[in-house]
Amino acid sequence: MRPGVLALASASVLLLLGAVPARAVEPPSPSSLADTGGGSQLILAQAPRTNSTAGTLSWWERRGGAWVRVGSVAARFGAKGLVEGGWRKQGSYTTPTGLYDLPFAFGIKAAPGGTKAKYRRVSGSSWWCEDTRSRVYNRWSEPLARDCRASESERLISYPTQYAYGFVVGFNYAKPVKGRGAGIFLHVNGRGATAGCVSVPGDAMRRILAWVDPGRGPHIAVGTAGGITAITRY
């Protein structure tokens, strides 16, 4: 979701947006969640509060009937925090909370060794349509569909740092509701908070790509430490 919009954000701008730095929050175990998606791999992206712009991302797998943490890293969220996915509005700079699948991976760079997920390589004609008037709203479009305005969409190759590697997050994806939001990804960190995605350092993104196994039903849960958007509710 247009990571370049925030590339020019300075510390003072983030303060005006109510950005709240992350505090150390121990990630919960997937066993404490209401639902884990039914698979044996789960990514947890947790922020301290809804007005936080940073937190923790951890990834887990089931081994011998128990959830085991494979890795953990600092993560960034939307410049205006997080909001329940069903209430989200496009252009709000918020990260949607909820439990989502991971339809496919993508990147400007070649897939890291060991990547098992479907991986789409970004080219100069790769776009993500965010135009609410388009029939391909919230979809990869290559080349850009005639009914999708470039001014309302992302040319993926324009973000060489953030989209070096990424995963599509299944928010508003299976049956898109126009205006709820498009282009929510797990991707590499840019210079600051995101426009609604979840981002992590590049090395962590490569590790996650090599770890995710579609045959194990991977999902991502996004939420906060407490309240109505608590990650344990999903």
CSV table of N, CA and C in Angstrom, one decimal, residues 94-215:
chain,number,residue,atom,x,y,z
A,94,THR,N,-3.7,3.1,8.4
A,94,THR,CA,-3.8,2.2,9.5
A,94,THR,C,-3.6,0.8,9.0
A,95,THR,N,-3.0,-0.1,9.9
A,95,THR,CA,-2.8,-1.5,9.6
A,95,THR,C,-4.0,-2.3,10.1
A,96,PRO,N,-4.7,-3.1,9.3
A,96,PRO,CA,-5.8,-3.8,9.7
A,96,PRO,C,-5.5,-5.0,10.6
A,97,THR,N,-6.2,-5.1,11.7
A,97,THR,CA,-6.0,-6.2,12.6
A,97,THR,C,-6.9,-7.4,12.1
A,98,GLY,N,-6.5,-8.6,12.5
A,98,GLY,CA,-7.3,-9.8,12.1
A,98,GLY,C,-6.4,-10.9,11.8
A,99,LEU,N,-7.0,-12.0,11.4
A,99,LEU,CA,-6.3,-13.3,11.0
A,99,LEU,C,-6.5,-13.4,9.5
A,100,TYR,N,-5.4,-13.5,8.8
A,100,TYR,CA,-5.4,-13.6,7.3
A,100,TYR,C,-4.5,-14.7,6.8
A,101,ASP,N,-4.9,-15.1,5.6
A,101,ASP,CA,-4.0,-16.0,4.9
A,101,ASP,C,-2.9,-15.3,4.1
A,102,LEU,N,-2.0,-16.0,3.4
A,102,LEU,CA,-0.9,-15.4,2.7
A,102,LEU,C,-1.0,-15.9,1.3
A,103,PRO,N,-1.8,-15.2,0.4
A,103,PRO,CA,-2.1,-15.7,-0.9
A,103,PRO,C,-0.8,-16.1,-1.8
A,104,PHE,N,0.2,-15.2,-1.8
A,104,PHE,CA,1.4,-15.4,-2.5
A,104,PHE,C,2.5,-14.4,-2.1
A,105,ALA,N,3.7,-14.8,-2.5
A,105,ALA,CA,4.8,-13.9,-2.2
A,105,ALA,C,5.2,-13.2,-3.5
A,106,PHE,N,6.0,-12.1,-3.4
A,106,PHE,CA,6.5,-11.4,-4.6
A,106,PHE,C,7.8,-10.7,-4.2
A,107,GLY,N,8.4,-10.1,-5.3
A,107,GLY,CA,9.6,-9.3,-5.0
A,107,GLY,C,10.3,-8.8,-6.2
A,108,ILE,N,11.0,-7.7,-6.1
A,108,ILE,CA,11.8,-7.2,-7.1
A,108,ILE,C,13.0,-8.1,-7.3
A,109,LYS,N,13.5,-8.6,-6.2
A,109,LYS,CA,14.7,-9.5,-6.3
A,109,LYS,C,14.2,-10.9,-6.4
A,110,ALA,N,15.1,-11.8,-6.8
A,110,ALA,CA,14.7,-13.2,-7.0
A,110,ALA,C,14.4,-13.8,-5.6
A,111,ALA,N,13.5,-14.8,-5.7
A,111,ALA,CA,13.1,-15.5,-4.4
A,111,ALA,C,14.3,-16.1,-3.7
A,112,PRO,N,14.4,-15.9,-2.4
A,112,PRO,CA,15.5,-16.5,-1.6
A,112,PRO,C,15.5,-18.0,-1.7
A,113,GLY,N,16.6,-18.6,-1.6
A,113,GLY,CA,16.8,-20.0,-1.7
A,113,GLY,C,15.9,-20.7,-0.6
A,114,GLY,N,15.2,-21.7,-1.0
A,114,GLY,CA,14.3,-22.5,-0.1
A,114,GLY,C,12.8,-22.0,-0.2
A,115,THR,N,12.6,-20.9,-0.9
A,115,THR,CA,11.2,-20.4,-1.0
A,115,THR,C,10.3,-21.4,-1.6
A,116,LYS,N,9.2,-21.8,-0.9
A,116,LYS,CA,8.2,-22.8,-1.4
A,116,LYS,C,6.9,-22.1,-1.8
A,117,ALA,N,6.6,-20.9,-1.3
A,117,ALA,CA,5.4,-20.2,-1.7
A,117,ALA,C,5.4,-19.8,-3.1
A,118,LYS,N,4.3,-19.7,-3.8
A,118,LYS,CA,4.2,-19.1,-5.1
A,118,LYS,C,4.8,-17.7,-5.0
A,119,TYR,N,5.8,-17.4,-5.9
A,119,TYR,CA,6.5,-16.2,-5.9
A,119,TYR,C,6.5,-15.5,-7.2
A,120,ARG,N,5.9,-14.2,-7.2
A,120,ARG,CA,5.8,-13.5,-8.5
A,120,ARG,C,6.9,-12.4,-8.5
A,121,ARG,N,7.7,-12.5,-9.6
A,121,ARG,CA,8.8,-11.5,-9.7
A,121,ARG,C,8.2,-10.2,-10.3
A,122,VAL,N,8.6,-9.1,-9.7
A,122,VAL,CA,8.1,-7.8,-10.1
A,122,VAL,C,8.9,-7.3,-11.3
A,123,SER,N,8.1,-6.8,-12.3
A,123,SER,CA,8.8,-6.2,-13.5
A,123,SER,C,8.3,-4.8,-13.6
A,124,GLY,N,8.8,-4.1,-14.6
A,124,GLY,CA,8.4,-2.7,-14.8
A,124,GLY,C,7.0,-2.5,-15.1
A,125,SER,N,6.2,-3.6,-15.5
A,125,SER,CA,4.8,-3.4,-15.8
A,125,SER,C,3.9,-4.0,-14.7
A,126,SER,N,4.5,-4.3,-13.5
A,126,SER,CA,3.7,-4.9,-12.4
A,126,SER,C,3.1,-3.8,-11.6
A,127,TRP,N,1.8,-3.8,-11.4
A,127,TRP,CA,1.1,-2.8,-10.7
A,127,TRP,C,0.2,-3.5,-9.6
A,128,TRP,N,-0.1,-2.8,-8.6
A,128,TRP,CA,-1.2,-3.3,-7.6
A,128,TRP,C,-2.3,-2.2,-7.8
A,129,CYS,N,-3.5,-2.7,-8.2
A,129,CYS,CA,-4.6,-1.8,-8.5
A,129,CYS,C,-5.3,-1.4,-7.2
A,130,GLU,N,-5.4,-0.1,-6.9
A,130,GLU,CA,-6.1,0.4,-5.7
A,130,GLU,C,-7.2,1.3,-6.1
A,131,ASP,N,-7.6,1.3,-7.3
A,131,ASP,CA,-8.6,2.1,-7.9
A,131,ASP,C,-10.0,1.5,-7.6
A,132,THR,N,-10.8,2.1,-6.8
A,132,THR,CA,-12.1,1.6,-6.4
A,132,THR,C,-13.1,1.5,-7.6
A,133,ARG,N,-12.8,2.1,-8.7
A,133,ARG,CA,-13.6,2.0,-9.9
A,133,ARG,C,-13.3,0.8,-10.7
A,134,SER,N,-12.2,0.1,-10.4
A,134,SER,CA,-11.7,-0.9,-11.3
A,134,SER,C,-12.2,-2.3,-11.0
A,135,ARG,N,-12.4,-3.1,-12.0
A,135,ARG,CA,-12.8,-4.5,-11.8
A,135,ARG,C,-11.7,-5.4,-11.2
A,136,VAL,N,-10.4,-4.8,-11.2
A,136,VAL,CA,-9.3,-5.6,-10.6
A,136,VAL,C,-8.8,-4.9,-9.3
A,137,TYR,N,-9.7,-4.3,-8.6
A,137,TYR,CA,-9.4,-3.6,-7.4
A,137,TYR,C,-8.8,-4.6,-6.4
A,138,ASN,N,-7.7,-4.2,-5.8
A,138,ASN,CA,-6.9,-5.0,-4.8
A,138,ASN,C,-6.4,-6.3,-5.5
A,139,ARG,N,-5.9,-6.2,-6.7
A,139,ARG,CA,-5.3,-7.3,-7.4
A,139,ARG,C,-4.0,-6.8,-8.1
A,140,TRP,N,-3.1,-7.7,-8.3
A,140,TRP,CA,-1.9,-7.5,-9.1
A,140,TRP,C,-2.4,-7.4,-10.5
A,141,SER,N,-1.9,-6.4,-11.2
A,141,SER,CA,-2.3,-6.1,-12.6
A,141,SER,C,-1.1,-5.9,-13.5
A,142,GLU,N,-0.9,-6.8,-14.4
A,142,GLU,CA,0.3,-6.7,-15.3
A,142,GLU,C,-0.1,-7.1,-16.7
A,143,PRO,N,-0.1,-6.0,-17.6
A,143,PRO,CA,0.2,-4.6,-17.3
A,143,PRO,C,-1.0,-4.0,-16.6
A,144,LEU,N,-1.0,-2.7,-16.4
A,144,LEU,CA,-2.1,-2.1,-15.6
A,144,LEU,C,-3.4,-2.1,-16.5
A,145,ALA,N,-4.4,-2.6,-15.8
A,145,ALA,CA,-5.7,-2.7,-16.5
A,145,ALA,C,-6.2,-1.4,-17.0
A,146,ARG,N,-6.9,-1.4,-18.1
A,146,ARG,CA,-7.4,-0.1,-18.7
A,146,ARG,C,-8.3,0.7,-17.8
A,147,ASP,N,-9.1,0.0,-16.9
A,147,ASP,CA,-10.0,0.7,-16.1
A,147,ASP,C,-9.4,1.0,-14.7
A,148,CYS,N,-8.1,0.8,-14.6
A,148,CYS,CA,-7.4,1.1,-13.3
A,148,CYS,C,-6.5,2.3,-13.5
A,149,ARG,N,-6.8,3.4,-12.8
A,149,ARG,CA,-6.0,4.6,-12.9
A,149,ARG,C,-4.6,4.4,-12.2
A,150,ALA,N,-3.6,4.8,-12.9
A,150,ALA,CA,-2.2,4.7,-12.4
A,150,ALA,C,-2.1,5.6,-11.1
A,151,SER,N,-2.8,6.7,-11.2
A,151,SER,CA,-2.7,7.7,-10.0
A,151,SER,C,-3.3,7.1,-8.8
A,152,GLU,N,-4.1,6.1,-8.9
A,152,GLU,CA,-4.8,5.4,-7.8
A,152,GLU,C,-4.2,4.1,-7.5
A,153,SER,N,-3.0,3.8,-8.0
A,153,SER,CA,-2.4,2.4,-7.9
A,153,SER,C,-0.9,2.5,-7.6
A,154,GLU,N,-0.3,1.4,-7.3
A,154,GLU,CA,1.1,1.3,-7.1
A,154,GLU,C,1.8,0.6,-8.2
A,155,ARG,N,2.9,1.2,-8.7
A,155,ARG,CA,3.8,0.6,-9.6
A,155,ARG,C,4.8,-0.1,-8.7
A,156,LEU,N,4.8,-1.4,-8.6
A,156,LEU,CA,5.6,-2.0,-7.6
A,156,LEU,C,7.1,-1.8,-7.7
A,157,ILE,N,7.6,-1.7,-8.9
A,157,ILE,CA,9.0,-1.6,-9.0
A,157,ILE,C,9.5,-0.2,-8.5
A,158,SER,N,8.6,0.7,-8.3
A,158,SER,CA,9.0,2.0,-7.8
A,158,SER,C,9.5,2.0,-6.4
A,159,TYR,N,9.4,0.9,-5.7
A,159,TYR,CA,9.8,0.8,-4.3
A,159,TYR,C,10.8,-0.3,-4.1
A,160,PRO,N,12.0,-0.1,-4.6
A,160,PRO,CA,13.0,-1.2,-4.6
A,160,PRO,C,13.5,-1.7,-3.2
A,161,THR,N,13.4,-0.8,-2.2
A,161,THR,CA,13.7,-1.3,-0.9
A,161,THR,C,12.6,-2.1,-0.3
A,162,GLN,N,11.4,-1.5,-0.2
A,162,GLN,CA,10.3,-2.1,0.5
A,162,GLN,C,9.8,-3.4,-0.2
A,163,TYR,N,9.8,-3.4,-1.5
A,163,TYR,CA,9.3,-4.5,-2.3
A,163,TYR,C,10.4,-5.4,-2.9
A,164,ALA,N,11.6,-5.3,-2.2
A,164,ALA,CA,12.6,-6.3,-2.6
A,164,ALA,C,12.1,-7.7,-2.4
A,165,TYR,N,11.3,-7.9,-1.3
A,165,TYR,CA,10.6,-9.1,-0.9
A,165,TYR,C,9.3,-8.8,-0.2
A,166,GLY,N,8.3,-9.6,-0.4
A,166,GLY,CA,7.1,-9.3,0.3
A,166,GLY,C,6.1,-10.5,0.2
A,167,PHE,N,5.1,-10.5,1.0
A,167,PHE,CA,4.0,-11.4,1.0
A,167,PHE,C,2.7,-10.6,0.9
A,168,VAL,N,1.8,-11.0,0.1
A,168,VAL,CA,0.5,-10.4,0.1
A,168,VAL,C,-0.3,-10.9,1.3
A,169,VAL,N,-0.8,-10.0,2.1
A,169,VAL,CA,-1.7,-10.4,3.2
A,169,VAL,C,-3.1,-10.4,2.7
A,170,GLY,N,-3.8,-11.5,3.1
A,170,GLY,CA,-5.2,-11.7,2.6
A,170,GLY,C,-6.3,-10.8,3.1
A,171,PHE,N,-5.9,-9.6,3.6
A,171,PHE,CA,-6.9,-8.6,4.0
A,171,PHE,C,-7.7,-8.1,2.8
A,172,ASN,N,-9.0,-8.2,2.8
A,172,ASN,CA,-9.9,-7.7,1.8
A,172,ASN,C,-9.5,-8.2,0.4
A,173,TYR,N,-9.1,-9.5,0.4
A,173,TYR,CA,-8.5,-10.0,-0.8
A,173,TYR,C,-9.5,-11.0,-1.5
A,174,ALA,N,-10.0,-12.0,-0.8
A,174,ALA,CA,-10.8,-13.0,-1.4
A,174,ALA,C,-12.1,-12.4,-2.1
A,175,LYS,N,-12.8,-11.5,-1.3
A,175,LYS,CA,-14.0,-10.9,-1.9
A,175,LYS,C,-13.8,-9.4,-1.5
A,176,PRO,N,-13.1,-8.6,-2.3
A,176,PRO,CA,-12.8,-7.2,-2.0
A,176,PRO,C,-14.0,-6.3,-1.8
A,177,VAL,N,-14.0,-5.6,-0.7
A,177,VAL,CA,-15.0,-4.5,-0.5
A,177,VAL,C,-14.3,-3.2,-0.9
A,178,LYS,N,-14.8,-2.6,-1.9
A,178,LYS,CA,-14.1,-1.4,-2.4
A,178,LYS,C,-14.2,-0.3,-1.4
A,179,GLY,N,-13.1,0.3,-1.1
A,179,GLY,CA,-13.0,1.4,-0.2
A,179,GLY,C,-12.5,0.9,1.2
A,180,ARG,N,-12.4,-0.4,1.4
A,180,ARG,CA,-11.9,-0.9,2.7
A,180,ARG,C,-10.4,-0.9,2.7
A,181,GLY,N,-9.8,-1.0,1.6
A,181,GLY,CA,-8.3,-1.0,1.5
A,181,GLY,C,-7.7,-2.0,0.6
A,182,ALA,N,-6.6,-1.7,0.0
A,182,ALA,CA,-5.9,-2.5,-1.0
A,182,ALA,C,-4.4,-2.5,-0.8
A,183,GLY,N,-3.8,-3.6,-1.2
A,183,GLY,CA,-2.3,-3.6,-1.2
A,183,GLY,C,-1.8,-3.6,0.2
A,184,ILE,N,-2.3,-4.5,1.1
A,184,ILE,CA,-1.7,-4.7,2.4
A,184,ILE,C,-0.7,-5.9,2.3
A,185,PHE,N,0.5,-5.6,2.6
A,185,PHE,CA,1.6,-6.6,2.5
A,185,PHE,C,2.4,-6.7,3.8
A,186,LEU,N,3.1,-7.8,3.8
A,186,LEU,CA,4.2,-8.0,4.8
A,186,LEU,C,5.5,-7.8,3.9
A,187,HIS,N,6.3,-6.7,4.2
A,187,HIS,CA,7.4,-6.4,3.3
A,187,HIS,C,8.6,-5.9,4.1
A,188,VAL,N,9.6,-5.5,3.3
A,188,VAL,CA,10.8,-5.0,4.0
A,188,VAL,C,10.7,-3.6,4.4
A,189,ASN,N,11.3,-3.2,5.5
A,189,ASN,CA,11.3,-1.9,6.1
A,189,ASN,C,11.7,-0.8,5.1
A,190,GLY,N,11.0,0.3,5.1
A,190,GLY,CA,11.4,1.5,4.5
A,190,GLY,C,12.1,2.4,5.5
A,191,ARG,N,11.9,3.7,5.4
A,191,ARG,CA,12.5,4.7,6.3
A,191,ARG,C,11.7,4.9,7.6
A,192,GLY,N,10.5,4.5,7.6
A,192,GLY,CA,9.7,4.8,8.8
A,192,GLY,C,8.5,3.9,8.9
A,193,ALA,N,7.4,4.4,9.5
A,193,ALA,CA,6.2,3.7,9.6
A,193,ALA,C,5.6,3.5,8.2
A,194,THR,N,4.7,2.5,8.1
A,194,THR,CA,4.1,2.2,6.8
A,194,THR,C,2.8,2.9,6.5
A,195,ALA,N,2.3,2.7,5.3
A,195,ALA,CA,1.0,3.3,5.0
A,195,ALA,C,-0.2,2.3,5.3
A,196,GLY,N,0.1,1.3,6.0
A,196,GLY,CA,-0.9,0.3,6.4
A,196,GLY,C,-0.4,-1.1,6.4
A,197,CYS,N,0.8,-1.4,5.9
A,197,CYS,CA,1.3,-2.7,5.8
A,197,CYS,C,2.0,-3.0,7.1
A,198,VAL,N,2.6,-4.2,7.2
A,198,VAL,CA,3.5,-4.6,8.3
A,198,VAL,C,4.9,-4.8,7.6
A,199,SER,N,5.9,-4.2,8.2
A,199,SER,CA,7.2,-4.3,7.6
A,199,SER,C,8.3,-4.8,8.7
A,200,VAL,N,9.3,-5.5,8.1
A,200,VAL,CA,10.4,-6.0,9.0
A,200,VAL,C,11.7,-5.8,8.2
A,201,PRO,N,12.8,-6.0,8.9
A,201,PRO,CA,14.1,-5.9,8.2
A,201,PRO,C,14.2,-6.9,7.1
A,202,GLY,N,15.1,-6.6,6.1
A,202,GLY,CA,15.2,-7.4,5.0
A,202,GLY,C,15.7,-8.9,5.3
A,203,ASP,N,16.6,-9.0,6.2
A,203,ASP,CA,17.1,-10.4,6.5
A,203,ASP,C,15.9,-11.2,7.1
A,204,ALA,N,15.1,-10.6,7.9
A,204,ALA,CA,14.0,-11.3,8.5
A,204,ALA,C,13.0,-11.7,7.4
A,205,MET,N,12.8,-10.8,6.4
A,205,MET,CA,11.9,-11.1,5.3
A,205,MET,C,12.4,-12.3,4.5
A,206,ARG,N,13.7,-12.4,4.3
A,206,ARG,CA,14.2,-13.5,3.6
A,206,ARG,C,14.1,-14.8,4.4
A,207,ARG,N,14.3,-14.7,5.7
A,207,ARG,CA,14.1,-15.9,6.5
A,207,ARG,C,12.7,-16.4,6.5
A,208,ILE,N,11.7,-15.5,6.5
A,208,ILE,CA,10.3,-15.9,6.5
A,208,ILE,C,9.9,-16.5,5.2
A,209,LEU,N,10.4,-15.9,4.1
A,209,LEU,CA,10.1,-16.5,2.8
A,209,LEU,C,10.7,-17.9,2.7
A,210,ALA,N,11.8,-18.2,3.2
A,210,ALA,CA,12.4,-19.5,3.1
A,210,ALA,C,11.7,-20.5,4.1
A,211,TRP,N,11.0,-20.0,5.1
A,211,TRP,CA,10.4,-20.8,6.1
A,211,TRP,C,8.9,-21.1,5.7
A,212,VAL,N,8.2,-20.2,5.2
A,212,VAL,CA,6.8,-20.5,4.9
A,212,VAL,C,6.6,-21.6,4.0
A,213,ASP,N,5.7,-22.5,4.3
A,213,ASP,CA,5.4,-23.7,3.5
A,213,ASP,C,3.9,-23.7,3.3
A,214,PRO,N,3.4,-23.5,2.0
A,214,PRO,CA,2.0,-23.4,1.8
A,214,PRO,C,1.3,-24.7,2.2
A,215,GLY,N,2.0,-25.8,2.2
A,215,GLY,CA,1.4,-27.1,2.5
A,215,GLY,C,1.0,-27.2,4.0
